[in-house]
Backbone as a ProteinNet text record, in pm:
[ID]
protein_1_A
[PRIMARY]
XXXXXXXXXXXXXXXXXXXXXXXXXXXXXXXXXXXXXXXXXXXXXXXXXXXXXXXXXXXXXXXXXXXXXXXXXXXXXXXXXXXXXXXXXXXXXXXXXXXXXXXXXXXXXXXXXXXXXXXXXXXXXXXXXXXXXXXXXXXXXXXXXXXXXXXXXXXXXX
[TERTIARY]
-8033.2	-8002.4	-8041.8	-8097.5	-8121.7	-8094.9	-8021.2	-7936.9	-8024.9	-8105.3	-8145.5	-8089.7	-8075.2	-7991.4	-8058.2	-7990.2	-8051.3	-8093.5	-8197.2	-8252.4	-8103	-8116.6	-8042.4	-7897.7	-7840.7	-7707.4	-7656.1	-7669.5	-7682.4	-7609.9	-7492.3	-7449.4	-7371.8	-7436.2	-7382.1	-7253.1	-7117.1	-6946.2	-6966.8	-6936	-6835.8	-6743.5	-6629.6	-6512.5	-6524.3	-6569.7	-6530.3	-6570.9	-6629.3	-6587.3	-6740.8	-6698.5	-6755.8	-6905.7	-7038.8	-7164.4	-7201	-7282.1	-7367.6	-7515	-7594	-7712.4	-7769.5	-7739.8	-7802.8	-7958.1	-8060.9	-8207	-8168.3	-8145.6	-8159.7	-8104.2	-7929.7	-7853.2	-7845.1	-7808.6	-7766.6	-7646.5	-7671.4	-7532.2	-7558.3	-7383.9	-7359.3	-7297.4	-7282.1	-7253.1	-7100.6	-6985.5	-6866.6	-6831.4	-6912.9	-6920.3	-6921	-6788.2	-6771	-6874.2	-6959.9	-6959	-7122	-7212.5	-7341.4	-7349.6	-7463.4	-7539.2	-7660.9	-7750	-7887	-7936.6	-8075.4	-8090.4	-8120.7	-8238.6	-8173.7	-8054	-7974.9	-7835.5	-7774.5	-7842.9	-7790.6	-7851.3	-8002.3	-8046.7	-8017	-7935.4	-7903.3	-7801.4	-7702.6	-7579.8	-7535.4	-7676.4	-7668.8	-7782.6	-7832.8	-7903.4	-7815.7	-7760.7	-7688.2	-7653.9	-7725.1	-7693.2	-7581.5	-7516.3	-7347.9	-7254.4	-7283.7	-7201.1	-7167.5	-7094.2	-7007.4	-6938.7	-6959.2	-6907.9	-6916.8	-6859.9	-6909.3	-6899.5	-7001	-7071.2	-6955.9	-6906.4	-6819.9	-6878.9	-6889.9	-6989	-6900.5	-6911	-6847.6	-6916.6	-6872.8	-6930	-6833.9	-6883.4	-6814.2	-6835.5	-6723.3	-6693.1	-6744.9	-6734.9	-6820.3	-6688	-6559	-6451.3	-6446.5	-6546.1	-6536.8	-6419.7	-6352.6	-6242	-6354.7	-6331.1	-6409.1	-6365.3	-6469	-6478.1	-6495.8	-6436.7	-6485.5	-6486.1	-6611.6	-6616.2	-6706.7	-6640	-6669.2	-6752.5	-6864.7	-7050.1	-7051.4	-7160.4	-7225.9	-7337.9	-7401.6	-7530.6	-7638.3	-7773.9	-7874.9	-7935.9	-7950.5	-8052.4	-8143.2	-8272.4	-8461.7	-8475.5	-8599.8	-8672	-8596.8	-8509.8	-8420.1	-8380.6	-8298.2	-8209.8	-8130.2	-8071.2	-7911.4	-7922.1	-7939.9	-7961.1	-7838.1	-7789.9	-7681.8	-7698.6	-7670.1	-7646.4	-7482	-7509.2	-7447.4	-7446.3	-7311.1	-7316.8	-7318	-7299.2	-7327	-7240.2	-7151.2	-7044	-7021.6	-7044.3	-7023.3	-7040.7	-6962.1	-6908.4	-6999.6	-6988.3	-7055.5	-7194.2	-7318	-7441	-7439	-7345.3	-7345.3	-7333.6	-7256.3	-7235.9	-7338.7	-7397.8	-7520.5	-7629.5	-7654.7	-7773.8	-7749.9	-7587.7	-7549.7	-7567.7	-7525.9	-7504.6	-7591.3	-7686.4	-7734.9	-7643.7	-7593.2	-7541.7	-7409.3	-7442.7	-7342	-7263.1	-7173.6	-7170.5	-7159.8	-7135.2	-7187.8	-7080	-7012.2	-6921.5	-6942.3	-7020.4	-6978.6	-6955	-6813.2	-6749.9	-6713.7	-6694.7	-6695.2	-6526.2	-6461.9	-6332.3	-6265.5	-6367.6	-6311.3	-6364.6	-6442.4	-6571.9	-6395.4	-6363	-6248.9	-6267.8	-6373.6	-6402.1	-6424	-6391.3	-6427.8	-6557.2	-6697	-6795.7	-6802.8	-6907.5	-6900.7	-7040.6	-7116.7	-7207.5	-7180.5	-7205.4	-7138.4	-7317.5	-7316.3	-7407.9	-7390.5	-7429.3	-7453.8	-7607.9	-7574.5	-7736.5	-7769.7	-7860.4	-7910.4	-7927.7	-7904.9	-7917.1	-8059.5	-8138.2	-8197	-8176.6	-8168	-8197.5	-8294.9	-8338.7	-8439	-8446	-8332.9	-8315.7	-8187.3	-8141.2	-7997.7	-7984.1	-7799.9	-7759.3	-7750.3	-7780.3	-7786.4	-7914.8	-7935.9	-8041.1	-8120.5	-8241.2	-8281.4	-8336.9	-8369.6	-8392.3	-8502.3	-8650.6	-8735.7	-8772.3	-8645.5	-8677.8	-8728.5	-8851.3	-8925.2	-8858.2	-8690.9	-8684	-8497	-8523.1	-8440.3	-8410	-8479.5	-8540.7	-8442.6	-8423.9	-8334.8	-8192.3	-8174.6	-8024.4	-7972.9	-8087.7	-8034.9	-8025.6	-8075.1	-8064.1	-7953.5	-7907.1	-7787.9	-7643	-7664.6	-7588	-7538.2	-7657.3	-7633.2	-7581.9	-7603	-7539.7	-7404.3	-7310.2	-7169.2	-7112.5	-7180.6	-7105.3	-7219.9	-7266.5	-7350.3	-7437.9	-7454.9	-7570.2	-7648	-7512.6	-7500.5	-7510.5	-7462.2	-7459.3	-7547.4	-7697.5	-7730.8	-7708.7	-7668.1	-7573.2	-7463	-7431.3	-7295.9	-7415.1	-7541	-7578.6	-7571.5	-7591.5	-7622.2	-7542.3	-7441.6	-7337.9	-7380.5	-7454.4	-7512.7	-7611.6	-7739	-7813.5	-7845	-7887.7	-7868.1	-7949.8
24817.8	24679.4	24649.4	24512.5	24495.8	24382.5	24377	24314.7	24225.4	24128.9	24075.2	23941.8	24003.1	23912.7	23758.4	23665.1	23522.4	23483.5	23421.6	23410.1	23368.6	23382.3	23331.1	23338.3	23423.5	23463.7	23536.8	23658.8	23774.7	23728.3	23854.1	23830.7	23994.6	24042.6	24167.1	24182.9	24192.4	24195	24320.1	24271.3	24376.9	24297.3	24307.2	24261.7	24273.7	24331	24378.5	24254.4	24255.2	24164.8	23992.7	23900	23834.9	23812.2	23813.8	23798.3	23698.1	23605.8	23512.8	23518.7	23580.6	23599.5	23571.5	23435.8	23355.7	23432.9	23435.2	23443.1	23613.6	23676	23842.5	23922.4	23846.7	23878.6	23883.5	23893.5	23839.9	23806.9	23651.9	23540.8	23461.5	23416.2	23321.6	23186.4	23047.8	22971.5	22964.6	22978.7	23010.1	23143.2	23248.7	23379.6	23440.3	23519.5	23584.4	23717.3	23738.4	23902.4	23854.8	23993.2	24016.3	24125.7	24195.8	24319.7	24264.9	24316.8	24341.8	24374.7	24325.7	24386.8	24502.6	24578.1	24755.5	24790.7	24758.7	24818.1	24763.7	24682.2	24646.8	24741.6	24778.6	24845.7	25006.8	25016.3	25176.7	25165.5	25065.7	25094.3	25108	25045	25047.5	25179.2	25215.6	25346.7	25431.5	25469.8	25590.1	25743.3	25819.9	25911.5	26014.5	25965.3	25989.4	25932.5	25807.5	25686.5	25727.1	25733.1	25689	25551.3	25459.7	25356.5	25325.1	25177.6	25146.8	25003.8	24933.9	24827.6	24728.8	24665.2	24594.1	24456	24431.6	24315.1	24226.7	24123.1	23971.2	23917.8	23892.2	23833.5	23758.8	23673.7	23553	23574.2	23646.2	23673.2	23522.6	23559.9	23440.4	23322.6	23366.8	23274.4	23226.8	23233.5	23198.1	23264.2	23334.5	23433.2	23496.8	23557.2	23632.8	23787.7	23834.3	23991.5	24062.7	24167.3	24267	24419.2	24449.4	24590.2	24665.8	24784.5	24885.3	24971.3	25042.5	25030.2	25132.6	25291.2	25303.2	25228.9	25239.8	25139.5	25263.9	25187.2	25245.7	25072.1	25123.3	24969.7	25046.3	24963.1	24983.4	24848.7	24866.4	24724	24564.9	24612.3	24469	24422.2	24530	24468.7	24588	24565.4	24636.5	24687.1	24831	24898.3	24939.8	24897	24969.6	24999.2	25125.1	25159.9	25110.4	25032	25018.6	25152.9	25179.2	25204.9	25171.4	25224.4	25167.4	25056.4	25038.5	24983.8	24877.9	24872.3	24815.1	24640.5	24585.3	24419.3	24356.2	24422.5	24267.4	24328.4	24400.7	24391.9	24242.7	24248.6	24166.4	24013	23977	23888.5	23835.4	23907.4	23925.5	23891	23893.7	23859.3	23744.4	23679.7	23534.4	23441.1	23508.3	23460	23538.6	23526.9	23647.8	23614.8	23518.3	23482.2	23575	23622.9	23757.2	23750.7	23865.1	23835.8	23982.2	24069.5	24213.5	24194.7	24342.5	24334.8	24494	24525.1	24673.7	24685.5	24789.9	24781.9	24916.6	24956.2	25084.7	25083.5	25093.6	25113.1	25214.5	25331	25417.7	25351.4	25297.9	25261	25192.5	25200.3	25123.2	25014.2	24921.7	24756.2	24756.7	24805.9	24751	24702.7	24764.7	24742.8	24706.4	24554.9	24522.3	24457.7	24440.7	24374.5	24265.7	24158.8	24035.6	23962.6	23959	23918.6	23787.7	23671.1	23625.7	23632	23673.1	23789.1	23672.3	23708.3	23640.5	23809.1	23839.9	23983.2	23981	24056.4	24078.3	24155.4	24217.3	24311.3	24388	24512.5	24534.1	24632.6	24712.3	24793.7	24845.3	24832.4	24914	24832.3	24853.3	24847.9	25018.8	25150.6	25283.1	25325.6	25418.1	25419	25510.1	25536.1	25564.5	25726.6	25809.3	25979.2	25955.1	25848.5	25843.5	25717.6	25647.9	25577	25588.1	25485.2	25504.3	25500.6	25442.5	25436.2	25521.6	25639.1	25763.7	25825.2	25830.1	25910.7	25835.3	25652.2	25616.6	25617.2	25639	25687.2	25818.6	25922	26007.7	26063.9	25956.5	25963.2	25939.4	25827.4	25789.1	25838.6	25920.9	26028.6	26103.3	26164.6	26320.1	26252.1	26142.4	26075.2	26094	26036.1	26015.4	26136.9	26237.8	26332.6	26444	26456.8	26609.6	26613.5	26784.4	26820.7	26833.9	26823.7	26871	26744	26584.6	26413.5	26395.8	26456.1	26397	26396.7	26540	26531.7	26474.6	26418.3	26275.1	26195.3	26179.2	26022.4	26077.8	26223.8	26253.2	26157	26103.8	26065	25908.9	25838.8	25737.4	25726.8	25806.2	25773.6	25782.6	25647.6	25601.5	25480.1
16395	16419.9	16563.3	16619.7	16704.2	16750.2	16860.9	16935.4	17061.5	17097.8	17206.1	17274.3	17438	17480.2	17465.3	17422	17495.7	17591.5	17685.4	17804.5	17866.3	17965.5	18024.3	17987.6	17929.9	17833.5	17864.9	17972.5	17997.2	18147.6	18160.8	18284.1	18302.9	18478.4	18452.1	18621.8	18554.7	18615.3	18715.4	18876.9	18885	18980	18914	18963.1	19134.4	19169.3	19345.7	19410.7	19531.3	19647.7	19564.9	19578.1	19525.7	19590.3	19556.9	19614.3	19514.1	19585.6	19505.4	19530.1	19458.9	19501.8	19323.2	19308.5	19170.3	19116.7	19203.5	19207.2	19172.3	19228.6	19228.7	19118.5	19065.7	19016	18855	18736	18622.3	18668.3	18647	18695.4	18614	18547.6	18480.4	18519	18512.1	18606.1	18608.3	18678.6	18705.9	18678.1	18703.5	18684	18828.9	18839.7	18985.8	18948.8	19082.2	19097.7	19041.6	19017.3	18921.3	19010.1	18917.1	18948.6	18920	19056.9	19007.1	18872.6	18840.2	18730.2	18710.1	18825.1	18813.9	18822.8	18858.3	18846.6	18704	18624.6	18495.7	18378.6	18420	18362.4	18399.6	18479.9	18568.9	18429.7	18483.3	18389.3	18233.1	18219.8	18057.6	17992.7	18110.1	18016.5	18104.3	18177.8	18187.6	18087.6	18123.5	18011.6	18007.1	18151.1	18135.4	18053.1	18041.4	17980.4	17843.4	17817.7	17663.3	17645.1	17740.2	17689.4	17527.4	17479.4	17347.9	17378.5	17307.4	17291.3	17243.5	17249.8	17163.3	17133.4	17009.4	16949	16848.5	16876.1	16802	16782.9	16595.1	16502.6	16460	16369.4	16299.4	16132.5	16092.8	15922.6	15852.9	15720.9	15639.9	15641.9	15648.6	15673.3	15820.4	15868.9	16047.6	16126.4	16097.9	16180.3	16235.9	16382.8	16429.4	16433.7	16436.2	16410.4	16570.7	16610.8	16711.5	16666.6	16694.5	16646.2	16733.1	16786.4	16895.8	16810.3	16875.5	16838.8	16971.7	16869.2	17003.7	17018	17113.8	17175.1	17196.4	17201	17317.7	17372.8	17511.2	17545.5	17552.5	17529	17521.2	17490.8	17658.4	17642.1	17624.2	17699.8	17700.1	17612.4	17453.1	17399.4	17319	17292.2	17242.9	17070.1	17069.7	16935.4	16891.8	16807	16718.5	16564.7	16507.3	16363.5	16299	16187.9	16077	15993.8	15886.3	15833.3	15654.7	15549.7	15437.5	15465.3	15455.4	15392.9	15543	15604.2	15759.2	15689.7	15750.8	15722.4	15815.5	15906.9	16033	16041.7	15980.4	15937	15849.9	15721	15635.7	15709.9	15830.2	15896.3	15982.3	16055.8	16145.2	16062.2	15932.4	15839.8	15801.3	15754.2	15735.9	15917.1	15994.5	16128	16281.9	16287.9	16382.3	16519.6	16542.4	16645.6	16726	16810.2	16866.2	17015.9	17056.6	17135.2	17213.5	17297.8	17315.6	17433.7	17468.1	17578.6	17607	17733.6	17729.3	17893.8	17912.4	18029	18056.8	18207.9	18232.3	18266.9	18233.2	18249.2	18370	18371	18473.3	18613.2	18646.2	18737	18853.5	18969.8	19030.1	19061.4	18979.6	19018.5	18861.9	18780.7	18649	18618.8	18624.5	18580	18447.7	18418.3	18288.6	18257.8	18135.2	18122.5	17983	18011.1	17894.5	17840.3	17725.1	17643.3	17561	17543.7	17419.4	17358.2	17201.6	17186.9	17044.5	16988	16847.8	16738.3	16692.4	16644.8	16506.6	16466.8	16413.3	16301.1	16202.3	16109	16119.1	16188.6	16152.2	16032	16010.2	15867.6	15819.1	15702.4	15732.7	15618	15637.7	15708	15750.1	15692.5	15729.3	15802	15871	15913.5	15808.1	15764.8	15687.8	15711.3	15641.2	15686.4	15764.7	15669.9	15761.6	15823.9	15888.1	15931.2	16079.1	16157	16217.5	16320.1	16379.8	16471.7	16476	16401.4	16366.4	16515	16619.4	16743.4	16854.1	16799.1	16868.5	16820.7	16723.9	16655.5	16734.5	16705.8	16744.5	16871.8	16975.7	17154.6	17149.1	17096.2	17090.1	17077.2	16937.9	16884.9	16985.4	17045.6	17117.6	17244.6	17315.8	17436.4	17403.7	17279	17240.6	17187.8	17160.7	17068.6	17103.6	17183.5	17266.5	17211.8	17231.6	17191.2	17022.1	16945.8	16797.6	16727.1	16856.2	16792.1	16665.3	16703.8	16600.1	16441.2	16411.3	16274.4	16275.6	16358.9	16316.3	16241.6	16235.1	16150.8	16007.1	15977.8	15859.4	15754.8	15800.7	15636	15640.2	15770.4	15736.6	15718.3	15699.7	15594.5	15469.9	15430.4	15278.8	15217.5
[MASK]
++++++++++++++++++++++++++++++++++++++++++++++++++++++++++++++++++++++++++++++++++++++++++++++++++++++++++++++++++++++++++++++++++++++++++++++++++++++++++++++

């Protein structure tokens, strides 16, 4: 699944001392704080990080949905696997319209990066044995769950 931010949608938190540097920054308008965008792109490929992606969707009853996702970013947008049975694939194909929250919790200024995204389908909702972009599942994998991650996808493909 593929996740791309909206121009201009994209805003990256850190709580600490307030800077306004609009031109340099991902800044949102009444949005304290930004990070550079290397430092947005530092923080979101980190291959320390275990954060998780947390993504809001809007169920077919318009209640909204949040559901914690590992991630990979590439190329400026936000990859996550569904599994079979996963609800908000099904939502994201009625609604691509999203919203992405991933935050470093330990970080002592609360590092965060805030998205509103349009989401795509590109296959799934499982990732497939040979699917072509398997290589990014399983970067992914082994980032959240080591060296062995990538057999965590085995039970989602299907």
């Amino acid at each position: 699944m593929l996740v791309e931010p909206e121009e201009d949608r994209m805003s990256g938190e850190d709580s600490g001392e307030h800077r306004d540097f609009r031109q340099e920054r991902f800044y949102e308008e009444g949005v304290a704080g930004g990070m550079l965008a290397v430092e947005v792109e530092e923080f979101l490929t980190s291959k320390a990080s275990t954060w998780l992606l947390k993504l809001g969707t809007l169920k077919e009853d318009g209640w909204p949905m949040i559901v914690p996702l590992w991630y990979q970013w590439s190329e400026g947008s936000f990859w996550v696997v569904g599994r079979k049975r996963s609800m908000w694939v099904d939502d994201l194909k009625r609604e691509p319209r999203c919203a992405v929250c991933v935050e470093e919790l330990a970080h002592p200024r609360i590092r965060k990066v805030l998205a509103q995204c349009v989401a795509e389908v590109v296959e799934g909702p499982a990732v497939a044995e040979n699917s072509a972009w398997l290589p990014v599942a399983e970067e992914m994998a082994c980032r959240y769950a080591g060296a062995d991650g990538a057999e965590q996808l085995e039970p989602s493909h299907g």
